[in-house]
Every structure is written in structure tokens, then in C-alpha cells.
Amino acid sequence: MGLAFIFSFSSFAQSEFQKSFNFSLESGPLLSNGTDWGNEIKDLVKYRAVDFQLAWRKNTKTIYNSLYRYPTFGIGYNSSILYEKEIGRPMAIYGFFEIPFSRPNQNKLNFGYFSQMGLGFNLKPFDPDLNPNNLYIGSYLNCYAYLGGYAKYAIHERVDIRASFGLKHFSNGSIKKPNSGINLFPLKVGVSIKLGEIKPIPYDRFEIPSKELKKYWNFSLYTGMKSYEINDPSYFRGGVGVNYLFEPAYKYRLGLGLDFFWAQGMDQRIPGNEYGFKDQTSLAVVGSWEWQLTEKLYVPIGLGVYLYRNELNQEFTGYYERIGARYRFDNNMFAGLQIKAHKAKADFFEFTVGYTIQSGEK
């Protein structure tokens, strides 16, 4: 999701945006995965962190502002205060969005939900000699994600106090094993200060025009890397996809398609056998749903069912899940990052580029 916010950062300087600066402190437990080593690390780690955000909210009357009650977007930096010898001092840079449950100009107290996604770094990964107990993470660089809910109260037209909680996750998507992932459940409290001229949200509602049904073809190229065993190298993992999508509403598209995947390096990973094309590939039918946040930013969600698969490529279940973020450009190209997983266990991160064609468009 952070990718899309980089593309939209130029919007920050536009006059119709209310800018703000947020500062928070957070604390919470590291969640164990139920193993003996997981319980040991959980008891040793005391997570405390600081968080800085630069946020902007577009206050003009638009379709998506009306649908999502004037959401906030932004970029942020998060850093653990303490260095823990088991996991290091986790840090992250990220993009985020916040969607309120009601229009912020209606009450001083507001509730909503948020999502953050970006790059996690400065972690201390597994090392067979120096850090053998940390089987949570195998790399210094990781994907960072944080989902949760928030409450904020306006004590002044320029100042809000705020609190939030949710699930925070660091993972490398199996680029390097081990990769159980680090999960934290922090409570965060802080303050938000509006910058520059105060730009109130319009009180009168925007009349949303009726929506005609639209149809699209999506063509996608997935690229990534995957490690199959601890201390083994990483290999290319990728594929292509095609989806036919219906857009019956402004908020979403849904459809059906095919995904084809290829796993590199079987001769090196499992020597001594001969492998054919089918051993290195898999094919699936996938149901797709795109949650549209703005005209260009959306969240792809998918559930695939394999027509054929190979457990040697760690396709352990007959189905997989997909979720991530994508940004659609004016020329119908799109780019993004998703995680493909089996029963919520990462297969690989899909760095995706693609092209959208509107069906019936002249």
C-alpha cells in the first residue's frame, strides 16, 4: 500500500487538502505462535515504540469522499524505543489510510478503522549461531502491515487526542526462511495537530450520480522470490493472471479468472530427479474482488482454487488467498504488491504490474 502513497504524495501540496501531523506512543505484547521458542521470546520482548505521521484529507466534495466520509491518507515512520537482543529494534516507513465511521464534522468524538503498509527494517533475524531462538523472521528487511481501529476527540479546532489498537505484522513473505512472522498487538495514544489554514469538511452532502455497470479485463504479471528451507537460497517465483471483472458499484469490482504460476530451481532444490514443465507450474481458477478506495487506489482480494498444483513447491492446500494494494495509472496500467498465502501462511510476495481494458470500450 505504501507504493500508492508515493505516487499520490504530490497531492499533499494542493490547497484543498487539510494537512496534519500526528505523534503517538505505543506499547503492547508480542504474540506467541504457541511454540516453546515462541513463548520464550514473547516473555523476553517488551515492545515500546514511537510513531510519526504526515497526513492529508481532501475536503472537496467528490464521489469517494462522500462514500468513505472524507478519509485521511498519509505517510509515517515507526520505531521501537528499546533494542531487544531477540528481534532487534524494529522500524518501518509506510503509507496509510483512515476511514471514519461517521463524517468527522458531526461530532467531537469520532471512531474509524485504519490500515498501514510499508517496509520494515532494523530487525535482528534468525542466525543458527548468534540468534538461534528467533524462528519468527529470517531477514533484516520485511514487509510491514498494521490493521486496527481508532478513536479521536477534538479538544480544539486544530488539536485532536487519539487512541488506536490493532494487529501489527512483520513478514518477508518467505523470501528468506524462517518466516513465521512477528505479530504485535499494541495500544497507541497520541495527538494530531492540523497544519496551515483550517479547511472544514463541507456540511452539505454530495449527490452521488447513479452508477452504470462496467466490465473490465485485467492482465497481470506477478514476480517474486521464495526460499523453501532455512539456510537455502531464494529462487524466482512468479506467474501471470487474467481476470474478467464487473463493476456494479463505485466501491468494488468482482469477477473470475485464471492464475498460472512457475517455481524456479527444482533441480537445485531437490536434486537427483528429472522434472517436467508441469512439476514446476500450477494453474488455478481465482475469484477476485477489488475494494476501490479512490479512483486510482484499490485493494485486490482473491481466493484461488488449484486445477493442479505441486506440494514440492510448497503448495500445501488446494486453495490460496491473496490481498494487497494496487495503484491504477491514467494509461490503464497498474502496479502493486500482494501476498499470496495458503491458510494465511505466506507463499510469496507478488510484485505486480498489469493492464486493464474496459470491455466494449471503443
Short mmCIF file of C-alpha atoms in Angstrom, two decimals:
data_model
loop_
_atom_site.label_atom_id
_atom_site.label_comp_id
_atom_site.label_asym_id
_atom_site.label_seq_id
_atom_site.Cartn_x
_atom_site.Cartn_y
_atom_site.Cartn_z
CA MET A 1 0.00 0.00 0.00
CA GLY A 2 2.92 2.31 0.59
CA LEU A 3 3.63 2.24 -3.19
CA ALA A 4 0.38 4.04 -3.96
CA PHE A 5 1.02 6.77 -1.44
CA ILE A 6 4.38 7.55 -3.04
CA PHE A 7 2.57 8.19 -6.32
CA SER A 8 -0.03 10.39 -4.64
CA PHE A 9 2.35 12.37 -2.39
CA SER A 10 2.33 15.34 -4.76
CA SER A 11 -1.32 15.86 -3.80
CA PHE A 12 -0.15 16.93 -0.34
CA ALA A 13 0.78 20.39 -1.54
CA GLN A 14 -2.60 21.14 -3.11
CA SER A 15 -4.67 23.81 -1.42
CA GLU A 16 -7.87 21.76 -0.99
CA PHE A 17 -6.10 19.36 1.40
CA GLN A 18 -6.15 19.66 5.18
CA LYS A 19 -2.68 18.64 6.37
CA SER A 20 -1.88 17.37 9.84
CA PHE A 21 0.98 15.98 11.90
CA ASN A 22 0.39 13.02 14.23
CA PHE A 23 2.62 11.82 17.06
CA SER A 24 1.93 8.70 19.14
CA LEU A 25 3.43 6.36 21.71
CA GLU A 26 2.56 2.69 21.63
CA SER A 27 3.03 -0.39 23.77
CA GLY A 28 1.81 -3.94 23.63
CA PRO A 29 2.65 -7.62 23.70
CA LEU A 30 4.42 -9.73 21.12
CA LEU A 31 2.03 -12.57 20.28
CA SER A 32 3.40 -16.10 20.58
CA ASN A 33 2.78 -18.70 17.87
CA GLY A 34 2.28 -21.36 20.54
CA THR A 35 5.71 -22.99 20.29
CA ASP A 36 8.18 -23.28 23.17
CA TRP A 37 10.62 -20.89 21.48
CA GLY A 38 7.77 -18.54 20.62
CA ASN A 39 6.64 -18.41 24.26
CA GLU A 40 10.22 -17.81 25.39
CA ILE A 41 10.72 -14.83 23.06
CA LYS A 42 7.28 -13.43 23.92
CA ASP A 43 8.20 -13.29 27.61
CA LEU A 44 11.56 -11.62 26.90
CA VAL A 45 10.41 -8.86 24.50
CA LYS A 46 8.92 -5.62 25.88
CA TYR A 47 7.65 -3.68 22.86
CA ARG A 48 7.53 0.14 23.11
CA ALA A 49 7.54 2.43 20.06
CA VAL A 50 7.10 5.99 18.78
CA ASP A 51 5.15 6.86 15.65
CA PHE A 52 5.22 9.98 13.43
CA GLN A 53 2.74 10.64 10.62
CA LEU A 54 2.22 13.28 7.96
CA ALA A 55 -1.43 13.13 6.88
CA TRP A 56 -3.76 14.83 4.43
CA ARG A 57 -7.51 14.81 3.88
CA LYS A 58 -9.16 16.13 0.74
CA ASN A 59 -12.07 18.34 1.77
CA THR A 60 -13.67 18.83 -1.63
CA LYS A 61 -16.96 17.15 -2.50
CA THR A 62 -16.21 14.02 -4.55
CA ILE A 63 -17.79 10.60 -5.00
CA TYR A 64 -15.24 8.75 -2.89
CA ASN A 65 -15.10 11.41 -0.19
CA SER A 66 -18.85 11.03 0.16
CA LEU A 67 -18.76 7.22 0.11
CA TYR A 68 -15.99 7.00 2.72
CA ARG A 69 -16.95 10.05 4.81
CA TYR A 70 -13.82 12.07 3.99
CA PRO A 71 -10.98 9.61 4.66
CA THR A 72 -7.40 10.53 5.54
CA PHE A 73 -4.25 9.35 3.75
CA GLY A 74 -0.60 9.80 4.62
CA ILE A 75 2.90 8.50 5.23
CA GLY A 76 4.53 7.53 8.52
CA TYR A 77 7.61 6.37 10.40
CA ASN A 78 7.53 3.95 13.33
CA SER A 79 10.43 2.93 15.58
CA SER A 80 10.76 0.69 18.60
CA ILE A 81 12.30 2.54 21.54
CA LEU A 82 14.18 -0.42 23.00
CA TYR A 83 16.67 -2.75 21.36
CA GLU A 84 15.76 -6.39 22.04
CA LYS A 85 18.53 -8.93 21.50
CA GLU A 86 15.99 -11.43 20.15
CA ILE A 87 14.26 -9.31 17.48
CA GLY A 88 16.37 -6.13 17.28
CA ARG A 89 14.81 -2.65 17.14
CA PRO A 90 12.02 -2.87 14.55
CA MET A 91 11.39 0.23 12.43
CA ALA A 92 9.08 0.93 9.50
CA ILE A 93 8.22 3.52 6.88
CA TYR A 94 4.71 3.18 5.50
CA GLY A 95 1.69 4.62 3.76
CA PHE A 96 -1.69 4.56 5.47
CA PHE A 97 -5.36 5.40 5.21
CA GLU A 98 -8.02 6.06 7.87
CA ILE A 99 -11.75 5.76 7.21
CA PRO A 100 -14.16 7.22 9.80
CA PHE A 101 -17.48 5.57 10.67
CA SER A 102 -19.21 8.97 10.50
CA ARG A 103 -18.44 12.36 8.95
CA PRO A 104 -15.77 14.00 11.18
CA ASN A 105 -17.61 17.34 11.30
CA GLN A 106 -20.67 15.84 13.02
CA ASN A 107 -19.20 15.08 16.47
CA LYS A 108 -16.14 15.88 18.55
CA LEU A 109 -15.66 12.15 19.24
CA ASN A 110 -15.08 10.02 16.15
CA PHE A 111 -14.32 6.35 15.53
CA GLY A 112 -12.95 4.58 12.49
CA TYR A 113 -10.56 1.99 11.12
CA PHE A 114 -7.13 2.19 9.51
CA SER A 115 -4.57 0.25 7.51
CA GLN A 116 -0.83 0.76 7.18
CA MET A 117 1.55 -0.97 4.79
CA GLY A 118 5.21 -0.39 4.06
CA LEU A 119 8.78 -1.53 4.63
CA GLY A 120 10.00 -2.91 7.96
CA PHE A 121 13.72 -2.85 8.74
CA ASN A 122 16.35 -2.96 11.52
CA LEU A 123 15.14 -6.34 12.75
CA LYS A 124 17.54 -8.98 14.08
CA PRO A 125 16.89 -12.16 12.07
CA PHE A 126 17.46 -15.81 12.82
CA ASP A 127 21.08 -16.91 12.99
CA PRO A 128 21.98 -20.55 13.79
CA ASP A 129 24.88 -19.39 15.99
CA LEU A 130 24.08 -15.87 17.23
CA ASN A 131 20.26 -15.86 17.38
CA PRO A 132 19.02 -19.47 17.14
CA ASN A 133 15.75 -18.99 19.05
CA ASN A 134 14.27 -16.37 16.75
CA LEU A 135 12.50 -18.51 14.19
CA TYR A 136 9.97 -15.71 13.66
CA ILE A 137 11.95 -13.87 10.99
CA GLY A 138 14.83 -14.66 8.65
CA SER A 139 15.68 -11.26 7.10
CA TYR A 140 16.64 -7.70 8.04
CA LEU A 141 14.14 -6.19 5.57
CA ASN A 142 10.48 -7.16 5.74
CA CYS A 143 7.01 -6.11 4.76
CA TYR A 144 5.21 -4.13 7.45
CA ALA A 145 1.42 -4.16 7.90
CA TYR A 146 -0.85 -2.82 10.64
CA LEU A 147 -4.66 -3.06 10.79
CA GLY A 148 -6.92 -1.73 13.52
CA GLY A 149 -9.43 0.74 14.85
CA TYR A 150 -9.11 4.22 16.31
CA ALA A 151 -10.93 6.86 18.35
CA LYS A 152 -10.15 10.56 18.40
CA TYR A 153 -11.57 13.52 20.29
CA ALA A 154 -11.31 17.18 19.25
CA ILE A 155 -10.13 19.35 22.15
CA HIS A 156 -9.57 22.32 19.84
CA GLU A 157 -10.33 23.08 16.20
CA ARG A 158 -6.65 22.38 15.50
CA VAL A 159 -5.88 19.58 18.01
CA ASP A 160 -7.25 16.04 18.45
CA ILE A 161 -6.21 13.46 21.01
CA ARG A 162 -6.36 9.91 19.69
CA ALA A 163 -6.06 6.26 20.65
CA SER A 164 -5.86 3.14 18.49
CA PHE A 165 -5.24 -0.57 18.70
CA GLY A 166 -4.80 -3.41 16.24
CA LEU A 167 -2.58 -6.16 14.88
CA LYS A 168 0.92 -5.26 13.63
CA HIS A 169 2.84 -7.72 11.46
CA PHE A 170 6.40 -8.03 10.10
CA SER A 171 7.00 -10.67 7.42
CA ASN A 172 9.25 -11.24 4.40
CA GLY A 173 6.74 -13.37 2.50
CA SER A 174 9.07 -16.42 2.56
CA ILE A 175 11.81 -14.60 0.64
CA LYS A 176 14.14 -15.99 3.30
CA LYS A 177 13.25 -18.69 5.83
CA PRO A 178 12.38 -18.88 8.66
CA ASN A 179 9.31 -16.69 8.28
CA SER A 180 6.67 -17.34 10.91
CA GLY A 181 6.30 -13.55 11.10
CA ILE A 182 6.39 -11.20 14.08
CA ASN A 183 2.93 -10.23 15.38
CA LEU A 184 2.34 -7.44 17.88
CA PHE A 185 -0.88 -6.10 19.43
CA PRO A 186 -0.07 -2.54 20.59
CA LEU A 187 -2.26 0.14 22.12
CA LYS A 188 -1.34 3.58 20.78
CA VAL A 189 -2.13 7.03 22.24
CA GLY A 190 -1.15 10.38 20.80
CA VAL A 191 -2.07 13.76 19.40
CA SER A 192 -2.96 15.11 15.95
CA ILE A 193 -2.27 18.74 15.03
CA LYS A 194 -3.75 20.39 11.93
CA LEU A 195 -1.23 22.35 9.88
CA GLY A 196 -1.74 25.55 7.93
CA GLU A 197 -5.15 27.02 7.24
CA ILE A 198 -8.10 25.16 8.81
CA LYS A 199 -10.20 23.70 5.99
CA PRO A 200 -13.55 22.40 7.29
CA ILE A 201 -15.40 19.49 5.74
CA PRO A 202 -18.46 20.65 3.76
CA TYR A 203 -21.69 20.23 5.71
CA ASP A 204 -23.93 19.72 2.69
CA ARG A 205 -23.81 16.23 1.20
CA PHE A 206 -22.58 15.40 -2.27
CA GLU A 207 -25.21 13.91 -4.56
CA ILE A 208 -23.65 10.69 -5.90
CA PRO A 209 -24.61 10.05 -9.54
CA SER A 210 -26.16 6.72 -10.47
CA LYS A 211 -23.67 4.02 -11.45
CA GLU A 212 -23.86 2.11 -14.71
CA LEU A 213 -22.47 -1.44 -14.87
CA LYS A 214 -18.95 -1.57 -16.34
CA LYS A 215 -16.88 -4.61 -17.33
CA TYR A 216 -13.10 -5.00 -17.47
CA TRP A 217 -10.30 -7.38 -18.40
CA ASN A 218 -7.27 -7.37 -16.08
CA PHE A 219 -3.95 -8.83 -17.33
CA SER A 220 -1.31 -9.24 -14.58
CA LEU A 221 2.33 -10.26 -14.28
CA TYR A 222 3.46 -11.49 -10.84
CA THR A 223 7.14 -11.57 -9.86
CA GLY A 224 8.80 -12.50 -6.56
CA MET A 225 11.33 -14.62 -4.72
CA LYS A 226 10.89 -17.58 -2.39
CA SER A 227 13.08 -19.57 0.00
CA TYR A 228 11.91 -23.12 0.68
CA GLU A 229 14.10 -24.17 3.62
CA ILE A 230 16.19 -22.47 6.32
CA ASN A 231 19.70 -21.56 5.08
CA ASP A 232 18.74 -22.33 1.46
CA PRO A 233 18.98 -19.66 -1.28
CA SER A 234 15.96 -17.87 -2.71
CA TYR A 235 14.51 -18.70 -6.13
CA PHE A 236 12.30 -16.83 -8.57
CA ARG A 237 8.56 -17.36 -8.08
CA GLY A 238 6.09 -15.72 -10.39
CA GLY A 239 3.23 -16.06 -12.80
CA VAL A 240 0.58 -14.43 -14.94
CA GLY A 241 -3.11 -13.84 -14.41
CA VAL A 242 -6.16 -12.83 -16.37
CA ASN A 243 -9.48 -11.75 -14.81
CA TYR A 244 -12.85 -10.65 -16.14
CA LEU A 245 -14.39 -8.16 -13.71
CA PHE A 246 -17.77 -6.48 -13.23
CA GLU A 247 -18.06 -3.04 -11.61
CA PRO A 248 -21.66 -2.72 -10.35
CA ALA A 249 -20.81 -0.07 -7.71
CA TYR A 250 -18.23 2.66 -7.08
CA LYS A 251 -16.72 0.75 -4.15
CA TYR A 252 -15.88 -2.57 -5.75
CA ARG A 253 -15.31 -4.81 -8.74
CA LEU A 254 -15.72 -8.58 -8.72
CA GLY A 255 -15.02 -11.34 -11.19
CA LEU A 256 -13.42 -14.62 -12.14
CA GLY A 257 -10.16 -15.56 -13.84
CA LEU A 258 -7.13 -17.83 -14.15
CA ASP A 259 -3.72 -17.72 -12.46
CA PHE A 260 -0.66 -19.55 -13.78
CA PHE A 261 2.44 -19.88 -11.54
CA TRP A 262 6.01 -21.03 -12.12
CA ALA A 263 8.56 -22.11 -9.48
CA GLN A 264 12.25 -21.90 -10.39
CA GLY A 265 15.05 -24.16 -9.19
CA MET A 266 13.56 -27.60 -8.67
CA ASP A 267 16.74 -29.31 -9.92
CA GLN A 268 18.79 -27.37 -7.35
CA ARG A 269 16.26 -27.65 -4.52
CA ILE A 270 15.52 -31.35 -4.95
CA PRO A 271 18.42 -32.88 -6.94
CA GLY A 272 18.54 -36.40 -8.28
CA ASN A 273 15.24 -36.43 -10.18
CA GLU A 274 14.03 -35.29 -13.56
CA TYR A 275 11.28 -32.70 -13.54
CA GLY A 276 8.95 -31.71 -16.32
CA PHE A 277 7.14 -28.48 -17.08
CA LYS A 278 4.07 -29.45 -15.04
CA ASP A 279 6.20 -30.15 -11.94
CA GLN A 280 7.38 -26.53 -11.95
CA THR A 281 4.00 -24.93 -12.60
CA SER A 282 0.50 -24.66 -11.18
CA LEU A 283 -2.83 -23.46 -12.56
CA ALA A 284 -5.84 -22.14 -10.66
CA VAL A 285 -9.28 -20.61 -11.03
CA VAL A 286 -9.44 -17.42 -8.96
CA GLY A 287 -12.34 -15.36 -7.74
CA SER A 288 -11.36 -11.68 -7.46
CA TRP A 289 -12.75 -8.71 -5.56
CA GLU A 290 -11.29 -5.21 -5.79
CA TRP A 291 -12.10 -2.80 -2.99
CA GLN A 292 -11.92 0.67 -4.54
CA LEU A 293 -10.69 3.33 -2.06
CA THR A 294 -10.22 6.18 -4.55
CA GLU A 295 -10.43 6.46 -8.31
CA LYS A 296 -6.88 5.04 -8.54
CA LEU A 297 -6.07 3.25 -5.27
CA TYR A 298 -7.65 -0.14 -4.56
CA VAL A 299 -7.20 -3.34 -2.54
CA PRO A 300 -7.20 -6.60 -4.55
CA ILE A 301 -8.58 -9.63 -2.69
CA GLY A 302 -8.63 -13.09 -4.21
CA LEU A 303 -9.44 -16.72 -3.45
CA GLY A 304 -7.94 -19.27 -5.84
CA VAL A 305 -8.66 -22.98 -6.26
CA TYR A 306 -5.93 -25.04 -7.93
CA LEU A 307 -6.74 -27.04 -11.04
CA TYR A 308 -3.34 -28.64 -10.48
CA ARG A 309 -0.51 -27.92 -8.04
CA ASN A 310 2.74 -29.37 -6.70
CA GLU A 311 3.46 -29.83 -2.98
CA LEU A 312 7.20 -29.80 -3.73
CA ASN A 313 6.66 -26.10 -4.45
CA GLN A 314 5.01 -25.80 -1.00
CA GLU A 315 1.51 -25.50 -2.42
CA PHE A 316 0.18 -27.45 0.55
CA THR A 317 -3.53 -26.72 0.23
CA GLY A 318 -5.97 -26.93 -2.65
CA TYR A 319 -6.67 -23.20 -2.42
CA TYR A 320 -4.85 -19.91 -1.71
CA GLU A 321 -5.63 -16.38 -0.61
CA ARG A 322 -4.41 -13.02 -1.92
CA ILE A 323 -4.55 -9.48 -0.51
CA GLY A 324 -2.52 -6.34 -1.13
CA ALA A 325 -2.67 -2.88 -2.67
CA ARG A 326 -2.53 -1.56 -6.22
CA TYR A 327 -2.47 1.81 -7.96
CA ARG A 328 -4.10 2.35 -11.34
CA PHE A 329 -2.47 4.94 -13.61
CA ASP A 330 -4.21 7.15 -16.17
CA ASN A 331 -2.95 4.98 -19.05
CA ASN A 332 -4.74 1.85 -17.73
CA MET A 333 -1.51 0.40 -16.36
CA PHE A 334 -1.46 -0.68 -12.71
CA ALA A 335 1.20 -1.71 -10.22
CA GLY A 336 1.15 -3.06 -6.69
CA LEU A 337 2.17 -5.58 -4.08
CA GLN A 338 0.16 -8.54 -2.80
CA ILE A 339 0.78 -11.51 -0.54
CA LYS A 340 -0.21 -14.96 -1.82
CA ALA A 341 -0.75 -17.42 1.03
CA HIS A 342 -2.02 -20.89 1.94
CA LYS A 343 -4.15 -20.85 5.09
CA ALA A 344 -2.61 -17.45 5.94
CA LYS A 345 0.93 -18.87 5.60
CA ALA A 346 2.91 -16.87 3.03
CA ASP A 347 3.77 -18.43 -0.32
CA PHE A 348 5.43 -15.32 -1.80
CA PHE A 349 5.08 -11.57 -2.24
CA GLU A 350 3.72 -10.73 -5.69
CA PHE A 351 5.25 -7.56 -7.14
CA THR A 352 2.64 -6.95 -9.81
CA VAL A 353 2.32 -4.92 -12.98
CA GLY A 354 -0.59 -5.15 -15.37
CA TYR A 355 -3.02 -3.59 -17.78
CA THR A 356 -6.78 -3.04 -17.64
CA ILE A 357 -9.07 -2.98 -20.69
CA GLN A 358 -12.67 -1.88 -20.39
CA SER A 359 -14.88 -4.41 -22.15
CA GLY A 360 -16.85 -2.89 -25.00
CA GLU A 361 -14.79 0.32 -24.89
CA LYS A 362 -14.24 1.86 -28.33
#
